[in-house]
mmCIF file of C-alpha atoms in Angstrom:
data_model
loop_
_atom_site.group_PDB
_atom_site.id
_atom_site.type_symbol
_atom_site.label_atom_id
_atom_site.label_comp_id
_atom_site.label_asym_id
_atom_site.label_seq_id
_atom_site.Cartn_x
_atom_site.Cartn_y
_atom_site.Cartn_z
ATOM 1 C CA LEU A 42 110.291 83.757 69.809
ATOM 2 C CA GLY A 43 112.498 80.857 70.925
ATOM 3 C CA MET A 44 115.304 83.197 72.007
ATOM 4 C CA ALA A 45 116.961 83.476 75.398
ATOM 5 C CA ALA A 46 115.372 86.320 77.308
ATOM 6 C CA PRO A 47 117.561 89.440 76.935
ATOM 7 C CA ALA A 48 119.283 90.600 80.132
ATOM 8 C CA ALA A 49 117.262 93.242 81.965
ATOM 9 C CA LEU A 50 118.279 96.714 80.849
ATOM 10 C CA GLN A 51 120.237 98.834 83.275
ATOM 11 C CA ARG A 52 118.257 101.929 84.252
ATOM 12 C CA SER A 53 118.455 105.180 86.171
ATOM 13 C CA VAL A 54 115.199 106.041 87.976
ATOM 14 C CA VAL A 55 113.743 109.304 89.318
ATOM 15 C CA SER A 56 111.062 108.281 91.818
ATOM 16 C CA PRO A 57 107.826 110.269 92.143
ATOM 17 C CA ALA A 58 107.558 112.587 95.156
ATOM 18 C CA GLY A 59 104.172 111.100 96.067
ATOM 19 C CA ARG A 60 102.098 108.067 95.165
ATOM 20 C CA HIS A 61 103.300 106.328 91.945
ATOM 21 C CA THR A 62 100.380 106.141 89.479
ATOM 22 C CA ALA A 63 102.081 106.616 86.132
ATOM 23 C CA SER A 64 105.446 105.944 84.437
ATOM 24 C CA LEU A 65 107.608 107.647 81.801
ATOM 25 C CA ILE A 66 110.358 105.831 79.880
ATOM 26 C CA PHE A 67 112.981 108.108 78.377
ATOM 27 C CA LEU A 68 115.325 106.585 75.738
ATOM 28 C CA HIS A 69 118.729 108.241 75.262
ATOM 29 C CA GLY A 70 120.366 109.063 71.943
ATOM 30 C CA SER A 71 123.035 106.884 70.305
ATOM 31 C CA GLY A 72 126.240 106.449 72.329
ATOM 32 C CA ASP A 73 124.718 107.833 75.523
ATOM 33 C CA THR A 74 123.436 106.048 78.657
ATOM 34 C CA GLY A 75 120.326 106.383 80.823
ATOM 35 C CA GLN A 76 122.472 108.058 83.486
ATOM 36 C CA GLY A 77 123.847 110.445 80.838
ATOM 37 C CA ALA A 78 120.468 111.455 79.485
ATOM 38 C CA ARG A 79 119.184 112.059 83.029
ATOM 39 C CA ALA A 80 122.260 114.200 83.872
ATOM 40 C CA TRP A 81 121.877 116.215 80.618
ATOM 41 C CA ILE A 82 118.256 117.053 81.385
ATOM 42 C CA LYS A 83 119.148 117.808 85.022
ATOM 43 C CA GLN A 84 121.838 120.223 83.827
ATOM 44 C CA ILE A 85 119.392 122.031 81.527
ATOM 45 C CA LEU A 86 116.635 122.322 84.160
ATOM 46 C CA ASN A 87 119.006 122.750 87.147
ATOM 47 C CA GLN A 88 117.111 119.827 88.697
ATOM 48 C CA ASP A 89 115.840 116.347 87.768
ATOM 49 C CA MET A 90 112.778 116.142 85.535
ATOM 50 C CA ALA A 91 110.581 114.940 88.409
ATOM 51 C CA PHE A 92 106.855 114.659 89.125
ATOM 52 C CA GLN A 93 104.514 114.159 92.064
ATOM 53 C CA HIS A 94 103.056 110.894 90.681
ATOM 54 C CA ILE A 95 105.142 109.838 87.698
ATOM 55 C CA LYS A 96 108.185 107.548 87.909
ATOM 56 C CA VAL A 97 110.806 108.528 85.295
ATOM 57 C CA ILE A 98 112.921 105.633 83.957
ATOM 58 C CA TYR A 99 116.093 106.162 81.889
ATOM 59 C CA PRO A 100 117.190 102.756 80.556
ATOM 60 C CA THR A 101 120.625 102.223 78.952
ATOM 61 C CA ALA A 102 120.898 100.514 75.547
ATOM 62 C CA PRO A 103 123.266 97.511 75.557
ATOM 63 C CA ALA A 104 126.581 98.047 73.723
ATOM 64 C CA ARG A 105 126.633 96.553 70.210
ATOM 65 C CA PRO A 106 128.631 97.052 67.000
ATOM 66 C CA TYR A 107 127.346 100.183 65.279
ATOM 67 C CA THR A 108 127.781 100.442 61.513
ATOM 68 C CA PRO A 109 127.927 104.267 61.255
ATOM 69 C CA MET A 110 130.933 104.077 63.579
ATOM 70 C CA LYS A 111 132.629 101.453 61.381
ATOM 71 C CA GLY A 112 131.425 98.638 63.627
ATOM 72 C CA ALA A 113 132.813 100.049 66.887
ATOM 73 C CA PHE A 114 130.780 99.125 69.983
ATOM 74 C CA SER A 115 128.311 101.782 71.109
ATOM 75 C CA ASN A 116 125.250 102.047 73.360
ATOM 76 C CA VAL A 117 122.647 102.126 70.638
ATOM 77 C CA TRP A 118 119.031 100.879 70.587
ATOM 78 C CA PHE A 119 119.532 99.392 67.111
ATOM 79 C CA ASP A 120 121.952 99.380 64.198
ATOM 80 C CA ARG A 121 121.617 101.579 61.143
ATOM 81 C CA TYR A 122 123.152 101.124 57.682
ATOM 82 C CA LYS A 123 123.779 104.869 57.808
ATOM 83 C CA ILE A 124 122.306 107.966 59.415
ATOM 84 C CA CYS A 125 120.000 108.924 56.624
ATOM 85 C CA ASN A 126 116.283 108.533 55.950
ATOM 86 C CA ASP A 127 116.409 106.764 52.598
ATOM 87 C CA VAL A 128 118.122 103.499 53.509
ATOM 88 C CA PRO A 129 116.392 100.302 54.681
ATOM 89 C CA GLU A 130 115.911 99.911 58.439
ATOM 90 C CA HIS A 131 118.014 97.383 60.354
ATOM 91 C CA ILE A 132 114.849 95.544 61.385
ATOM 92 C CA GLU A 133 116.444 92.576 63.194
ATOM 93 C CA SER A 134 118.167 94.819 65.763
ATOM 94 C CA ILE A 135 115.072 97.046 66.099
ATOM 95 C CA ASP A 136 112.835 94.058 66.790
ATOM 96 C CA SER A 137 115.189 92.426 69.264
ATOM 97 C CA MET A 138 115.345 95.712 71.231
ATOM 98 C CA CYS A 139 111.538 95.985 71.142
ATOM 99 C CA ARG A 140 111.524 92.695 73.110
ATOM 100 C CA GLY A 141 113.874 94.058 75.788
ATOM 101 C CA LEU A 142 111.865 97.260 76.123
ATOM 102 C CA THR A 143 108.639 95.319 76.290
ATOM 103 C CA ASP A 144 110.035 93.611 79.404
ATOM 104 C CA LEU A 145 110.581 97.089 80.883
ATOM 105 C CA ILE A 146 106.970 98.075 80.107
ATOM 106 C CA ASN A 147 105.744 94.777 81.602
ATOM 107 C CA ASP A 148 107.715 95.478 84.832
ATOM 108 C CA GLU A 149 105.658 98.687 85.254
ATOM 109 C CA VAL A 150 102.430 96.846 84.531
ATOM 110 C CA LYS A 151 103.379 94.249 87.149
ATOM 111 C CA ASN A 152 103.787 97.198 89.566
ATOM 112 C CA GLY A 153 100.150 98.077 88.990
ATOM 113 C CA ILE A 154 100.573 100.796 86.351
ATOM 114 C CA ALA A 155 98.069 100.516 83.480
ATOM 115 C CA LYS A 156 99.417 100.701 79.916
ATOM 116 C CA ASN A 157 97.425 103.917 79.316
ATOM 117 C CA ARG A 158 99.363 105.464 82.245
ATOM 118 C CA ILE A 159 102.777 104.843 80.587
ATOM 119 C CA LEU A 160 104.500 107.264 78.191
ATOM 120 C CA ILE A 161 107.533 106.404 76.116
ATOM 121 C CA GLY A 162 109.853 108.626 74.098
ATOM 122 C CA GLY A 163 113.366 109.827 73.728
ATOM 123 C CA PHE A 164 116.024 111.897 72.062
ATOM 124 C CA SER A 165 117.269 111.232 68.534
ATOM 125 C CA MET A 166 117.606 107.442 68.051
ATOM 126 C CA GLY A 167 115.682 107.041 71.335
ATOM 127 C CA GLY A 168 112.665 108.760 69.798
ATOM 128 C CA GLY A 169 112.894 106.548 66.717
ATOM 129 C CA MET A 170 113.011 103.483 68.961
ATOM 130 C CA ALA A 171 109.981 104.731 70.938
ATOM 131 C CA MET A 172 107.944 105.141 67.720
ATOM 132 C CA HIS A 173 108.672 101.543 66.668
ATOM 133 C CA LEU A 174 107.849 100.231 70.126
ATOM 134 C CA ALA A 175 104.564 102.119 70.530
ATOM 135 C CA TYR A 176 103.116 102.135 67.017
ATOM 136 C CA ARG A 177 104.033 98.541 66.133
ATOM 137 C CA PHE A 178 103.728 96.677 69.457
ATOM 138 C CA HIS A 179 102.105 98.841 72.184
ATOM 139 C CA GLN A 180 99.328 100.910 70.652
ATOM 140 C CA ASP A 181 97.607 101.133 74.065
ATOM 141 C CA LEU A 182 100.303 103.356 75.649
ATOM 142 C CA ALA A 183 99.345 106.899 76.788
ATOM 143 C CA GLY A 184 101.560 108.616 74.210
ATOM 144 C CA VAL A 185 104.910 108.913 72.481
ATOM 145 C CA PHE A 186 107.432 111.745 72.293
ATOM 146 C CA ALA A 187 110.288 112.115 69.795
ATOM 147 C CA LEU A 188 112.870 114.859 70.182
ATOM 148 C CA SER A 189 115.156 115.451 67.140
ATOM 149 C CA SER A 190 114.109 112.047 65.767
ATOM 150 C CA PHE A 191 112.974 110.543 62.460
ATOM 151 C CA LEU A 192 111.792 107.340 60.801
ATOM 152 C CA ASN A 193 113.248 106.027 57.544
ATOM 153 C CA LYS A 194 111.151 106.556 54.391
ATOM 154 C CA ASP A 195 109.853 103.033 54.152
ATOM 155 C CA SER A 196 109.685 102.417 57.915
ATOM 156 C CA ALA A 197 108.063 99.252 59.359
ATOM 157 C CA VAL A 198 106.072 101.717 61.482
ATOM 158 C CA TYR A 199 104.311 103.060 58.370
ATOM 159 C CA GLN A 200 103.654 99.503 57.130
ATOM 160 C CA ALA A 201 102.098 98.561 60.481
ATOM 161 C CA LEU A 202 99.885 101.652 60.575
ATOM 162 C CA LYS A 203 98.606 101.072 57.011
ATOM 163 C CA ARG A 204 96.960 97.875 58.362
ATOM 164 C CA ASN A 205 95.807 99.417 61.630
ATOM 165 C CA GLU A 206 92.222 99.935 62.817
ATOM 166 C CA SER A 207 92.553 100.831 66.486
ATOM 167 C CA ALA A 208 93.083 104.132 68.326
ATOM 168 C CA LEU A 209 96.729 105.215 68.467
ATOM 169 C CA PRO A 210 98.868 106.990 71.094
ATOM 170 C CA GLU A 211 99.339 110.706 70.493
ATOM 171 C CA LEU A 212 102.784 111.874 69.275
ATOM 172 C CA PHE A 213 104.612 114.915 70.641
ATOM 173 C CA GLN A 214 107.515 115.804 68.367
ATOM 174 C CA CYS A 215 110.165 118.522 68.718
ATOM 175 C CA HIS A 216 112.927 119.415 66.248
ATOM 176 C CA GLY A 217 115.483 122.181 65.812
ATOM 177 C CA THR A 218 115.696 123.853 62.410
ATOM 178 C CA ALA A 219 119.530 123.997 62.597
ATOM 179 C CA ASP A 220 119.939 120.232 63.216
ATOM 180 C CA GLU A 221 122.825 119.043 61.042
ATOM 181 C CA LEU A 222 122.742 115.386 62.103
ATOM 182 C CA VAL A 223 119.014 114.611 61.858
ATOM 183 C CA LEU A 224 117.677 117.142 59.375
ATOM 184 C CA TYR A 225 114.562 119.067 60.294
ATOM 185 C CA SER A 226 112.996 117.929 57.021
ATOM 186 C CA TRP A 227 113.345 114.264 58.105
ATOM 187 C CA GLY A 228 111.464 114.999 61.304
ATOM 188 C CA GLU A 229 108.828 116.978 59.423
ATOM 189 C CA GLU A 230 108.351 114.200 56.869
ATOM 190 C CA THR A 231 107.977 111.628 59.680
ATOM 191 C CA ASN A 232 105.322 113.840 61.309
ATOM 192 C CA LYS A 233 103.367 114.241 58.007
ATOM 193 C CA MET A 234 103.501 110.485 57.291
ATOM 194 C CA LEU A 235 102.272 109.532 60.760
ATOM 195 C CA LYS A 236 99.470 112.083 60.559
ATOM 196 C CA SER A 237 98.379 110.715 57.210
ATOM 197 C CA LEU A 238 98.210 107.245 58.820
ATOM 198 C CA GLY A 239 95.899 108.378 61.623
ATOM 199 C CA VAL A 240 98.289 109.454 64.391
ATOM 200 C CA SER A 241 97.329 112.603 66.247
ATOM 201 C CA ALA A 242 100.757 114.301 66.004
ATOM 202 C CA SER A 243 102.127 117.720 66.880
ATOM 203 C CA LEU A 244 105.490 119.109 65.739
ATOM 204 C CA HIS A 245 107.139 121.859 67.768
ATOM 205 C CA THR A 246 109.810 123.725 65.850
ATOM 206 C CA PHE A 247 112.817 125.304 67.560
ATOM 207 C CA PRO A 248 114.564 127.901 65.347
ATOM 208 C CA ASN A 249 118.406 127.790 65.476
ATOM 209 C CA LEU A 250 118.458 124.665 67.673
ATOM 210 C CA ASN A 251 121.012 122.096 66.540
ATOM 211 C CA HIS A 252 120.998 118.365 67.460
ATOM 212 C CA GLU A 253 120.416 119.057 71.166
ATOM 213 C CA LEU A 254 117.849 119.745 73.875
ATOM 214 C CA ASN A 255 117.043 123.095 75.369
ATOM 215 C CA ARG A 256 115.091 124.378 78.329
ATOM 216 C CA SER A 257 111.975 125.649 76.552
ATOM 217 C CA GLU A 258 111.677 122.292 74.758
ATOM 218 C CA ILE A 259 111.891 120.311 78.029
ATOM 219 C CA GLU A 260 109.404 122.665 79.705
ATOM 220 C CA LYS A 261 106.994 122.132 76.812
ATOM 221 C CA LEU A 262 107.539 118.383 77.037
ATOM 222 C CA LYS A 263 106.841 118.417 80.812
ATOM 223 C CA SER A 264 103.517 120.242 80.277
ATOM 224 C CA TRP A 265 102.506 117.671 77.666
ATOM 225 C CA ILE A 266 103.527 114.798 80.000
ATOM 226 C CA VAL A 267 101.307 116.091 82.796
ATOM 227 C CA LYS A 268 98.431 116.620 80.337
ATOM 228 C CA LYS A 269 98.732 112.985 79.163
ATOM 229 C CA LEU A 270 99.317 111.578 82.669
ATOM 230 C CA PRO A 271 97.273 113.735 85.020
ATOM 231 C CA ILE A 272 97.302 113.135 88.758
ATOM 232 C CA GLU A 273 94.488 110.715 89.545
ATOM 233 C CA ALA A 274 91.979 111.653 92.203
ATOM 234 C CA PRO A 275 92.290 109.228 95.135
ATOM 235 C CA LYS A 276 89.503 106.616 94.968
ATOM 236 C CA PRO A 277 86.961 106.922 97.822
ATOM 237 C CA ASN A 278 87.273 104.045 100.319
#
């Protein structure tokens, strides 16, 4: 790639209570931080989203000029021309962030965690970022989750999957029907497109939920996480 390695992403980490055998990377929404996303979930659950065997990592996107905010600096995973599903993707910023997040995945692999024991996902823009990362560059991850997220109509993700032959990570998607920022129909269309391209994808609908998270959604997500990353039986000596 011939580029200087990006600085390591800042991250907030919830350690597993027991032996670390799997990892979860949660990507915040635009303008937030890893610390902020962790605190939001903690407030909803009255405790951290924590597991016996899964390390939960909340990285923070570097600040960059963000076009929907008239070029003001914001912690965003990538730039967008506007928040809408029928504009081109800002592919340069998406791809450069995929490199930084690949470093984060590789850190877990260096710690002895197999790729099929790593889940990635996020809220809003974080979920969009996770879909790019997994379906274009890391098709051997355990799964992907996208909460109140979408892909643009002509997404590079769809282009990549049209040429794809291998097995793909499962997608767990949630969306509120009252979302006024990322329309429910955009999430639904993303889900249909990915299904048509061979992704095993579920879409959980939350009536009256706006662009936010709620407790039943996080509880559902936690059940899915433990299903995808079950506790491993200790190997006999």
